Tab-separated table of C-alpha atoms in Angstrom:
chain	number	residue	atom	x	y	z
A	1128	UNK	CA	-19.022	-51.703	69.167
A	1129	UNK	CA	-16.226	-51.379	71.709
A	1130	UNK	CA	-18.480	-51.032	74.708
A	1131	UNK	CA	-19.016	-53.151	77.803
A	1132	UNK	CA	-20.925	-53.225	81.062
A	1133	UNK	CA	-19.823	-55.283	84.043
A	1134	UNK	CA	-21.751	-55.813	87.260
A	1135	UNK	CA	-20.040	-57.237	90.323
A	1136	UNK	CA	-21.735	-58.043	93.613
A	1137	UNK	CA	-20.063	-59.410	96.734
A	1138	UNK	CA	-20.783	-59.272	100.440
A	1139	UNK	CA	-18.589	-56.139	100.526
A	1140	UNK	CA	-19.505	-54.203	97.376
A	1141	UNK	CA	-22.047	-53.827	94.603
A	1142	UNK	CA	-20.562	-52.264	91.473
A	1143	UNK	CA	-21.623	-51.554	87.900
A	1144	UNK	CA	-19.132	-50.223	85.355
A	1145	UNK	CA	-19.985	-49.124	81.832
A	1146	UNK	CA	-17.325	-48.100	79.294
A	1147	UNK	CA	-17.144	-46.993	75.680
A	1148	UNK	CA	-13.630	-47.103	74.259
A	1149	UNK	CA	-14.617	-44.837	71.371
A	1150	UNK	CA	-16.202	-42.150	73.507
A	1151	UNK	CA	-15.340	-38.530	74.140
A	1152	UNK	CA	-14.187	-38.798	77.742
A	1153	UNK	CA	-17.588	-38.215	79.319
A	1154	UNK	CA	-17.811	-39.457	82.882
A	1155	UNK	CA	-20.326	-40.150	85.607
A	1156	UNK	CA	-18.679	-41.781	88.595
A	1157	UNK	CA	-20.284	-42.264	91.997
A	1158	UNK	CA	-18.458	-44.554	94.385
A	1159	UNK	CA	-19.062	-42.788	97.687
A	1160	UNK	CA	-15.336	-41.996	97.847
A	1161	UNK	CA	-14.934	-38.378	96.755
A	1162	UNK	CA	-11.239	-38.318	95.908
A	1163	UNK	CA	-11.516	-41.614	94.043
A	1164	UNK	CA	-14.433	-40.269	91.981
A	1165	UNK	CA	-12.213	-37.310	91.066
A	1166	UNK	CA	-9.467	-39.709	89.928
A	1167	UNK	CA	-11.885	-41.830	87.872
A	1168	UNK	CA	-13.120	-38.635	86.228
A	1169	UNK	CA	-9.506	-37.869	85.246
A	1170	UNK	CA	-9.019	-41.392	83.916
A	1171	UNK	CA	-12.058	-41.020	81.687
A	1172	UNK	CA	-11.459	-37.463	80.493
A	1173	UNK	CA	-7.832	-37.995	79.522
A	1174	UNK	CA	-8.255	-41.428	77.935
A	1175	UNK	CA	-11.349	-40.307	75.993
A	1176	UNK	CA	-13.025	-43.468	77.278
A	1177	UNK	CA	-16.578	-42.819	78.407
A	1178	UNK	CA	-16.899	-44.170	81.929
A	1179	UNK	CA	-19.824	-44.647	84.260
A	1180	UNK	CA	-19.201	-46.246	87.656
A	1181	UNK	CA	-21.802	-46.877	90.329
A	1182	UNK	CA	-20.559	-48.428	93.541
A	1183	UNK	CA	-21.997	-49.154	96.950
A	1184	UNK	CA	-19.467	-50.502	99.383
A	1185	UNK	CA	-18.756	-51.123	103.032
A	1186	UNK	CA	-17.413	-47.610	103.550
A	1187	UNK	CA	-18.229	-47.860	107.254
A	1188	UNK	CA	-15.175	-50.159	107.420
A	1189	UNK	CA	-12.937	-48.207	105.023
A	1190	UNK	CA	-12.550	-47.430	101.309
A	1191	UNK	CA	-10.351	-50.417	100.457
A	1192	UNK	CA	-12.948	-52.878	99.153
A	1193	UNK	CA	-14.749	-50.239	97.111
A	1194	UNK	CA	-11.603	-48.949	95.405
A	1195	UNK	CA	-10.133	-52.392	94.743
A	1196	UNK	CA	-13.404	-53.859	93.455
A	1197	UNK	CA	-13.905	-50.892	91.131
A	1198	UNK	CA	-10.472	-51.702	89.696
A	1199	UNK	CA	-11.513	-55.325	89.222
A	1200	UNK	CA	-14.771	-54.407	87.467
A	1201	UNK	CA	-13.137	-51.735	85.312
A	1202	UNK	CA	-10.402	-54.151	84.252
A	1203	UNK	CA	-13.020	-56.752	83.308
A	1204	UNK	CA	-15.018	-54.167	81.359
A	1205	UNK	CA	-11.905	-53.015	79.509
A	1206	UNK	CA	-10.975	-56.580	78.538
A	1207	UNK	CA	-14.521	-57.273	77.361
A	1208	UNK	CA	-14.728	-54.057	75.318
A	1209	UNK	CA	-11.377	-54.791	73.633
A	1210	UNK	CA	-12.640	-58.150	72.405
A	1211	UNK	CA	-10.064	-59.962	70.269
A	1212	UNK	CA	-7.830	-56.816	70.193
A	1213	UNK	CA	-7.458	-56.916	66.421
A	1214	UNK	CA	-6.437	-53.596	64.953
A	1215	UNK	CA	-5.467	-51.823	68.185
A	1216	UNK	CA	-2.113	-50.168	68.799
A	1217	UNK	CA	-1.645	-52.337	71.933
A	1218	UNK	CA	1.148	-50.272	73.515
A	1219	UNK	CA	0.960	-46.884	75.165
A	1220	UNK	CA	3.284	-44.603	77.094
A	1221	UNK	CA	3.114	-41.118	78.530
A	1222	UNK	CA	5.107	-38.889	80.857
A	1223	UNK	CA	2.784	-36.422	82.526
A	1224	UNK	CA	3.720	-33.276	84.423
A	1225	UNK	CA	1.392	-31.756	86.989
A	1226	UNK	CA	2.926	-28.863	88.901
A	1227	UNK	CA	5.646	-30.410	91.110
A	1228	UNK	CA	4.860	-33.990	90.049
A	1229	UNK	CA	5.895	-35.988	87.020
A	1230	UNK	CA	4.685	-39.552	86.554
A	1231	UNK	CA	5.568	-41.820	83.646
A	1232	UNK	CA	3.460	-44.751	82.466
A	1233	UNK	CA	4.164	-47.471	79.941
A	1234	UNK	CA	1.661	-50.233	79.298
A	1235	UNK	CA	0.953	-53.213	77.083
A	1236	UNK	CA	-2.509	-54.692	76.558
A	1237	UNK	CA	-0.779	-58.052	76.374
A	1238	UNK	CA	-3.229	-60.228	78.272
A	1239	UNK	CA	-0.378	-60.839	80.718
A	1240	UNK	CA	-1.062	-58.874	83.897
A	1241	UNK	CA	1.976	-57.435	85.603
A	1242	UNK	CA	2.342	-54.308	87.696
A	1243	UNK	CA	5.616	-52.468	88.212
A	1244	UNK	CA	4.955	-49.746	90.778
A	1245	UNK	CA	7.633	-47.185	91.538
A	1246	UNK	CA	5.385	-44.528	92.987
A	1247	UNK	CA	5.491	-43.536	96.621
A	1248	UNK	CA	3.679	-40.761	98.432
A	1249	UNK	CA	5.045	-38.308	100.994
A	1250	UNK	CA	1.832	-38.599	103.031
A	1251	UNK	CA	-0.349	-41.531	104.061
A	1252	UNK	CA	-3.558	-39.666	103.243
A	1253	UNK	CA	-4.991	-37.213	100.748
A	1254	UNK	CA	-7.781	-35.722	102.801
A	1255	UNK	CA	-9.537	-38.848	104.108
A	1256	UNK	CA	-8.264	-41.055	101.260
A	1257	UNK	CA	-5.523	-43.629	101.949
A	1258	UNK	CA	-2.764	-43.129	99.386
A	1259	UNK	CA	-1.936	-46.851	99.428
A	1260	UNK	CA	-5.284	-47.421	97.665
A	1261	UNK	CA	-3.924	-45.866	94.477
A	1262	UNK	CA	-1.690	-48.910	94.030
A	1263	UNK	CA	-4.530	-51.265	95.005
A	1264	UNK	CA	-6.703	-49.818	92.248
A	1265	UNK	CA	-4.043	-50.146	89.571
A	1266	UNK	CA	-3.095	-53.658	90.731
A	1267	UNK	CA	-6.730	-54.739	90.300
A	1268	UNK	CA	-7.047	-52.942	86.950
A	1269	UNK	CA	-3.849	-54.556	85.663
A	1270	UNK	CA	-4.766	-58.041	86.857
A	1271	UNK	CA	-8.334	-58.102	85.570
A	1272	UNK	CA	-7.664	-56.083	82.414
A	1273	UNK	CA	-4.704	-58.242	81.401
A	1274	UNK	CA	-2.404	-55.227	81.342
A	1275	UNK	CA	1.354	-55.079	81.779
A	1276	UNK	CA	1.493	-51.749	83.586
A	1277	UNK	CA	4.543	-49.753	84.668
A	1278	UNK	CA	4.026	-46.589	86.710
A	1279	UNK	CA	7.014	-44.525	87.827
A	1280	UNK	CA	7.203	-41.331	89.842
A	1281	UNK	CA	9.952	-39.204	88.358
A	1282	UNK	CA	9.511	-36.588	91.074
A	1283	UNK	CA	6.881	-34.845	93.157
A	1284	UNK	CA	6.305	-33.475	96.644
A	1285	UNK	CA	2.506	-33.136	96.819
A	1286	UNK	CA	0.540	-36.369	97.273
A	1287	UNK	CA	-2.568	-35.079	95.501
A	1288	UNK	CA	-0.515	-34.012	92.484
A	1289	UNK	CA	1.364	-37.329	92.399
A	1290	UNK	CA	-1.851	-39.381	92.497
A	1291	UNK	CA	-3.570	-37.247	89.893
A	1292	UNK	CA	-0.535	-37.338	87.613
A	1293	UNK	CA	-0.547	-41.145	87.895
A	1294	UNK	CA	-4.201	-41.440	86.861
A	1295	UNK	CA	-3.711	-38.983	84.009
A	1296	UNK	CA	-0.521	-40.667	82.766
A	1297	UNK	CA	-2.234	-44.063	82.743
A	1298	UNK	CA	-5.217	-42.495	80.978
A	1299	UNK	CA	-3.078	-40.994	78.210
A	1300	UNK	CA	-1.145	-44.254	77.734
A	1301	UNK	CA	-4.384	-46.233	77.699
A	1302	UNK	CA	-5.841	-43.896	75.081
A	1303	UNK	CA	-2.861	-44.590	72.849
A	1304	UNK	CA	-3.020	-48.370	73.366
A	1305	UNK	CA	-6.755	-48.888	72.715
A	1306	UNK	CA	-6.881	-46.701	69.606
A	1307	UNK	CA	-7.291	-48.415	66.261
A	1308	UNK	CA	-4.122	-48.489	64.184
A	1309	UNK	CA	-5.033	-47.316	60.666
A	1310	UNK	CA	-2.070	-49.233	59.217
A	1311	UNK	CA	-3.085	-52.527	60.840
A	1312	UNK	CA	-6.864	-52.677	60.538
A	1313	UNK	CA	-8.129	-56.094	61.579
A	1314	UNK	CA	-4.630	-57.318	62.356
A	1315	UNK	CA	-3.714	-58.769	65.732
A	1316	UNK	CA	-0.708	-56.830	67.068
A	1317	UNK	CA	1.302	-59.947	67.919
A	1318	UNK	CA	3.404	-62.556	66.132
A	1319	UNK	CA	1.979	-65.221	68.458
A	1320	UNK	CA	-1.450	-65.152	66.869
A	1321	UNK	CA	-3.131	-64.499	70.211
A	1322	UNK	CA	-3.217	-61.895	72.956
């Protein structure tokens, strides 16, 4: 069963994340940050990973701790659900177009976290949401999920479209990477013998 639940509690946030890698993309995300919930919904729907996030954070300060800690918990849940990673495809890539925006993602579930981030926004905010938190989320996801993650903006002029294209591109690449490889059932996708 490729499922996991992670609970994380600090002085700043209290978060529970549940995932099912073999789901249908059903989602139920409540973080108190509306735009972020919308992005998590996209991540779930387009990866076909069932995702349930419940977060209570110090939103009276700002959204930073909540968004970052959700990335930490989701990365931990992903790593736990993947287990020994035998039989998965491991790599994923996708170039996603959304109106004016195109964002490309390539990732490796290598166990070696590394983020390459070539994605800037024309505005500092999307509604009340700080656009810099998009990178914070993916940095936390990469670090705690053990993901080598490259995200590149090809072009785009609308910050909402750019952010949403990034979440969707990562989702589609993640879907590819976590899927079982029918030609390598039970085989670790590495010559090292470990991931």
